[in-house]
Amino acid sequence: MSLDVMAPIRARLAARPTWLGALYAGNARAVIERGFRVIRNANWGVIATGFFEPVFYLLAMGVGIGALVGSVPGPDGRPISYAMYIAPALLATSAMNGAIYDSVNNVFFKLRYSKVYEGMLQTSLGPMDVAIGEIFMALFRGLLYAIGFLGVLAAMGLVTSAWALAMIPVALLIALGFASIGMAVTSFMKGFQQLDLVPMVLLPMFLFSATLYPITVYPSRSSG
Amino acid sequence: MTEHPTTHAGPQITFSGLDHAALADRTRRWGWVQYAGYRDAAERPFLGTTLAVALGNPVLYLAAMGLGLGSIVQQPVDGVPYLTFVAPGLLVSTVVSTGAQFGTWPIFGGFKWQMNYLAAQATPLEPKQMAQGEALAIGVRLLVQALLFWMIGFAFGAWPSPGSVAMVPIAMLAALAMFTPLMAYAATLQEEGLQFNFVQRLIVMPMFLFAGTFFPLGAMPIYLQWIGWVSPMWHGTQLARMVAFGLDVPPWLAVVHVVFLVGLFLGGLWAAGRTFTRRLVR
């Protein structure tokens, strides 16, 4: 009797919950592995540039607007510099942007133009493997940006407590939420023009969520 | 278009009953407008999306930047309240961002994925005319977008005088000055177009943030001010501020702004004609 090379795979497929059978092959790892290979071979430069986005925001807003604003009241009421005020919000924003970029623009491109997923679905992989794998990659990107930006903040002297490290899991949680919803929304899109609707939803969150100024500037009904 | 003889002895009616020479003549003269008509038709299914974005952007930006950020910027900027200062910059920079966006993936996709330029190349249309048609179609779109922004800003009280409507053509010109050079570049790319990520993150984004939209360029250290000088966004914004609230700009500098934008637009259009031709005729 010949060695059954398919045995472990068959065992894995049999171990799935039956109600997921049609969607999931239990092998999201293959999609993740592909993601890392693509980063290594093709687009690490693209990922690296995403890191500059929050840094540019911090410089422009912290230096430029900071010169107009002066200081703002901190959480305990004491005035802090404007750059210090916006830094944590920009970290959260960069995690959101990194996750959205991977799960909206990149997923749309692979879905509509390069047809990567069609290729994947020709194998034993199911749509859920693809989704989990891609969301994991989006999270990885969010993690990279969060760590990088935290490093920049520390270098600029804007971090005053070791608790700042807790921002990284928070950023990952943000990235998970946005990546999942972003990917779900993208699956309905028909043209690249519709991708513009995503920033239309993100922009109010970015602009009105006390990113750039304290929420107390609003009338109290809309704050929160 | 001197390389094509355009005179004929008379109408040359073929068996199909059409004067093909006359049709080709017409396309050589008006093909760029016809191409713009095609672009218009191709964008039509997304009209609702486009309008939603064109109306939503000004409301969001004016509310968040003008009123929210404006409430913590206490002192006047360039002699006017912060909302008045920032609003023209927001108008110009959102329109220019749209122009930049249309100059990247959509042009590249026309060569690589949708191949509409390859289809057009099978007609008497010349590559140069396709670039001109793109600029015309995008120009009209940008004009409408700028006009909607202006109307909403007017309702907001962001610009006091009706004369500020002159910002609309200024914003369109600045956006086209961004669009045509990018279009020329997009036509040269062969692979997946990953370069546009660099364009977006390292060119358009810094221009938006550093080139005098949210604060006067003078607030930046001098070694960052050059970002404004080379940016169509800054030149457009300065002109827009002149007509919106009478920003004090010496006349020679105003001329520099206009010449810079027109030069970039025409130079980009010329270059795009070259790169389109090189891509399609070989």
mmCIF file of N, CA and C in Angstrom, chain A residues 94-150:
data_model
loop_
_atom_site.group_PDB
_atom_site.id
_atom_site.type_symbol
_atom_site.label_atom_id
_atom_site.label_comp_id
_atom_site.label_asym_id
_atom_site.label_seq_id
_atom_site.Cartn_x
_atom_site.Cartn_y
_atom_site.Cartn_z
ATOM 1 N N SER A 94 -3.555 55.871 11.909
ATOM 2 C CA SER A 94 -2.684 55.160 10.973
ATOM 3 C C SER A 94 -2.997 53.672 10.991
ATOM 4 N N ALA A 95 -3.384 53.136 12.148
ATOM 5 C CA ALA A 95 -3.789 51.725 12.181
ATOM 6 C C ALA A 95 -5.035 51.524 11.323
ATOM 7 N N MET A 96 -5.977 52.465 11.428
ATOM 8 C CA MET A 96 -7.197 52.396 10.625
ATOM 9 C C MET A 96 -6.857 52.472 9.137
ATOM 10 N N ASN A 97 -6.011 53.434 8.773
ATOM 11 C CA ASN A 97 -5.690 53.604 7.360
ATOM 12 C C ASN A 97 -4.961 52.403 6.790
ATOM 13 N N GLY A 98 -4.007 51.862 7.555
ATOM 14 C CA GLY A 98 -3.276 50.703 7.073
ATOM 15 C C GLY A 98 -4.217 49.532 6.820
ATOM 16 N N ALA A 99 -5.118 49.306 7.767
ATOM 17 C CA ALA A 99 -6.054 48.192 7.638
ATOM 18 C C ALA A 99 -7.005 48.418 6.469
ATOM 19 N N ILE A 100 -7.507 49.645 6.343
ATOM 20 C CA ILE A 100 -8.438 49.930 5.251
ATOM 21 C C ILE A 100 -7.740 49.799 3.907
ATOM 22 N N TYR A 101 -6.502 50.280 3.857
ATOM 23 C CA TYR A 101 -5.817 50.222 2.567
ATOM 24 C C TYR A 101 -5.683 48.785 2.098
ATOM 25 N N ASP A 102 -5.320 47.896 3.010
ATOM 26 C CA ASP A 102 -5.165 46.502 2.636
ATOM 27 C C ASP A 102 -6.501 45.847 2.329
ATOM 28 N N SER A 103 -7.521 46.172 3.100
ATOM 29 C CA SER A 103 -8.757 45.403 2.982
ATOM 30 C C SER A 103 -9.728 46.022 1.983
ATOM 31 N N VAL A 104 -9.527 47.262 1.573
ATOM 32 C CA VAL A 104 -10.422 47.859 0.577
ATOM 33 C C VAL A 104 -9.716 47.959 -0.776
ATOM 34 N N ASN A 105 -8.730 48.831 -0.871
ATOM 35 C CA ASN A 105 -8.112 49.064 -2.180
ATOM 36 C C ASN A 105 -7.434 47.813 -2.718
ATOM 37 N N ASN A 106 -6.630 47.149 -1.862
ATOM 38 C CA ASN A 106 -5.909 45.983 -2.346
ATOM 39 C C ASN A 106 -6.843 44.824 -2.651
ATOM 40 N N VAL A 107 -7.845 44.632 -1.791
ATOM 41 C CA VAL A 107 -8.781 43.535 -2.035
ATOM 42 C C VAL A 107 -9.575 43.804 -3.318
ATOM 43 N N PHE A 108 -9.972 45.064 -3.514
ATOM 44 C CA PHE A 108 -10.711 45.400 -4.725
ATOM 45 C C PHE A 108 -9.871 45.108 -5.965
ATOM 46 N N PHE A 109 -8.603 45.507 -5.895
ATOM 47 C CA PHE A 109 -7.701 45.276 -7.024
ATOM 48 C C PHE A 109 -7.569 43.782 -7.321
ATOM 49 N N LYS A 110 -7.387 42.983 -6.276
ATOM 50 C CA LYS A 110 -7.202 41.550 -6.486
ATOM 51 C C LYS A 110 -8.494 40.890 -6.959
ATOM 52 N N LEU A 111 -9.614 41.446 -6.505
ATOM 53 C CA LEU A 111 -10.916 40.872 -6.855
ATOM 54 C C LEU A 111 -11.282 41.185 -8.307
ATOM 55 N N ARG A 112 -11.049 42.458 -8.706
ATOM 56 C CA ARG A 112 -11.555 42.919 -9.990
ATOM 57 C C ARG A 112 -10.538 42.822 -11.114
ATOM 58 N N TYR A 113 -9.281 43.079 -10.786
ATOM 59 C CA TYR A 113 -8.316 43.214 -11.875
ATOM 60 C C TYR A 113 -7.347 42.050 -11.955
ATOM 61 N N SER A 114 -6.630 41.783 -10.868
ATOM 62 C CA SER A 114 -5.603 40.751 -11.019
ATOM 63 C C SER A 114 -6.166 39.354 -10.781
ATOM 64 N N LYS A 115 -7.402 39.241 -10.290
ATOM 65 C CA LYS A 115 -8.100 37.954 -10.169
ATOM 66 C C LYS A 115 -7.333 36.932 -9.333
ATOM 67 N N VAL A 116 -6.622 37.426 -8.322
ATOM 68 C CA VAL A 116 -5.868 36.519 -7.456
ATOM 69 C C VAL A 116 -6.794 35.535 -6.756
ATOM 70 N N TYR A 117 -7.961 36.029 -6.329
ATOM 71 C CA TYR A 117 -8.851 35.159 -5.549
ATOM 72 C C TYR A 117 -9.471 34.070 -6.406
ATOM 73 N N GLU A 118 -9.707 34.400 -7.674
ATOM 74 C CA GLU A 118 -10.231 33.348 -8.548
ATOM 75 C C GLU A 118 -9.252 32.193 -8.609
ATOM 76 N N GLY A 119 -7.965 32.542 -8.681
ATOM 77 C CA GLY A 119 -6.952 31.495 -8.673
ATOM 78 C C GLY A 119 -6.979 30.699 -7.385
ATOM 79 N N MET A 120 -7.098 31.418 -6.256
ATOM 80 C CA MET A 120 -7.096 30.719 -4.966
ATOM 81 C C MET A 120 -8.275 29.772 -4.851
ATOM 82 N N LEU A 121 -9.429 30.206 -5.367
ATOM 83 C CA LEU A 121 -10.631 29.380 -5.206
ATOM 84 C C LEU A 121 -10.611 28.157 -6.113
ATOM 85 N N GLN A 122 -9.670 28.117 -7.046
ATOM 86 C CA GLN A 122 -9.523 26.903 -7.854
ATOM 87 C C GLN A 122 -8.845 25.796 -7.063
ATOM 88 N N THR A 123 -8.224 26.157 -5.948
ATOM 89 C CA THR A 123 -7.603 25.145 -5.099
ATOM 90 C C THR A 123 -8.630 24.699 -4.061
ATOM 91 N N SER A 124 -8.180 24.000 -3.041
ATOM 92 C CA SER A 124 -9.133 23.550 -2.024
ATOM 93 C C SER A 124 -9.574 24.684 -1.108
ATOM 94 N N LEU A 125 -8.951 25.887 -1.261
ATOM 95 C CA LEU A 125 -9.301 27.000 -0.385
ATOM 96 C C LEU A 125 -10.732 27.462 -0.620
ATOM 97 N N GLY A 126 -11.381 27.902 0.458
ATOM 98 C CA GLY A 126 -12.713 28.470 0.333
ATOM 99 C C GLY A 126 -12.661 29.965 0.587
ATOM 100 N N PRO A 127 -13.783 30.666 0.358
ATOM 101 C CA PRO A 127 -13.800 32.117 0.548
ATOM 102 C C PRO A 127 -13.417 32.548 1.965
ATOM 103 N N MET A 128 -13.730 31.714 2.947
ATOM 104 C CA MET A 128 -13.424 32.124 4.306
ATOM 105 C C MET A 128 -11.926 32.040 4.596
ATOM 106 N N ASP A 129 -11.239 31.077 3.993
ATOM 107 C CA ASP A 129 -9.782 31.041 4.129
ATOM 108 C C ASP A 129 -9.191 32.333 3.601
ATOM 109 N N VAL A 130 -9.698 32.728 2.422
ATOM 110 C CA VAL A 130 -9.180 33.937 1.789
ATOM 111 C C VAL A 130 -9.441 35.143 2.686
ATOM 112 N N ALA A 131 -10.657 35.244 3.210
ATOM 113 C CA ALA A 131 -11.007 36.398 4.035
ATOM 114 C C ALA A 131 -10.158 36.440 5.300
ATOM 115 N N ILE A 132 -10.028 35.313 5.960
ATOM 116 C CA ILE A 132 -9.238 35.301 7.203
ATOM 117 C C ILE A 132 -7.778 35.645 6.904
ATOM 118 N N GLY A 133 -7.259 35.053 5.846
ATOM 119 C CA GLY A 133 -5.870 35.314 5.496
ATOM 120 C C GLY A 133 -5.647 36.788 5.191
ATOM 121 N N GLU A 134 -6.556 37.397 4.425
ATOM 122 C CA GLU A 134 -6.371 38.792 4.046
ATOM 123 C C GLU A 134 -6.541 39.712 5.246
ATOM 124 N N ILE A 135 -7.473 39.378 6.129
ATOM 125 C CA ILE A 135 -7.645 40.215 7.319
ATOM 126 C C ILE A 135 -6.413 40.108 8.210
ATOM 127 N N PHE A 136 -5.842 38.929 8.264
ATOM 128 C CA PHE A 136 -4.613 38.793 9.041
ATOM 129 C C PHE A 136 -3.519 39.686 8.469
ATOM 130 N N MET A 137 -3.409 39.720 7.138
ATOM 131 C CA MET A 137 -2.373 40.559 6.534
ATOM 132 C C MET A 137 -2.633 42.032 6.826
ATOM 133 N N ALA A 138 -3.909 42.411 6.814
ATOM 134 C CA ALA A 138 -4.239 43.800 7.136
ATOM 135 C C ALA A 138 -3.854 44.119 8.579
ATOM 136 N N LEU A 139 -4.076 43.168 9.470
ATOM 137 C CA LEU A 139 -3.701 43.363 10.867
ATOM 138 C C LEU A 139 -2.188 43.500 11.013
ATOM 139 N N PHE A 140 -1.485 42.680 10.256
ATOM 140 C CA PHE A 140 -0.030 42.730 10.310
ATOM 141 C C PHE A 140 0.449 44.119 9.893
ATOM 142 N N ARG A 141 -0.189 44.639 8.864
ATOM 143 C CA ARG A 141 0.205 45.965 8.393
ATOM 144 C C ARG A 141 -0.123 47.026 9.445
ATOM 145 N N GLY A 142 -1.306 46.887 10.056
ATOM 146 C CA GLY A 142 -1.663 47.815 11.131
ATOM 147 C C GLY A 142 -0.659 47.753 12.271
ATOM 148 N N LEU A 143 -0.195 46.538 12.593
ATOM 149 C CA LEU A 143 0.786 46.369 13.670
ATOM 150 C C LEU A 143 2.100 47.064 13.329
ATOM 151 N N LEU A 144 2.544 46.864 12.076
ATOM 152 C CA LEU A 144 3.799 47.498 11.655
ATOM 153 C C LEU A 144 3.718 49.017 11.811
ATOM 154 N N TYR A 145 2.606 49.586 11.341
ATOM 155 C CA TYR A 145 2.480 51.044 11.380
ATOM 156 C C TYR A 145 2.397 51.533 12.821
ATOM 157 N N ALA A 146 1.706 50.767 13.659
ATOM 158 C CA ALA A 146 1.571 51.198 15.052
ATOM 159 C C ALA A 146 2.934 51.205 15.732
ATOM 160 N N ILE A 147 3.726 50.140 15.513
ATOM 161 C CA ILE A 147 5.043 50.081 16.144
ATOM 162 C C ILE A 147 5.941 51.185 15.598
ATOM 163 N N GLY A 148 5.928 51.351 14.281
ATOM 164 C CA GLY A 148 6.775 52.373 13.669
ATOM 165 C C GLY A 148 6.439 53.764 14.172
ATOM 166 N N PHE A 149 5.150 54.058 14.240
ATOM 167 C CA PHE A 149 4.738 55.397 14.642
ATOM 168 C C PHE A 149 5.055 55.632 16.123
ATOM 169 N N LEU A 150 4.880 54.591 16.919
ATOM 170 C CA LEU A 150 5.221 54.722 18.338
ATOM 171 C C LEU A 150 6.711 55.030 18.495
#
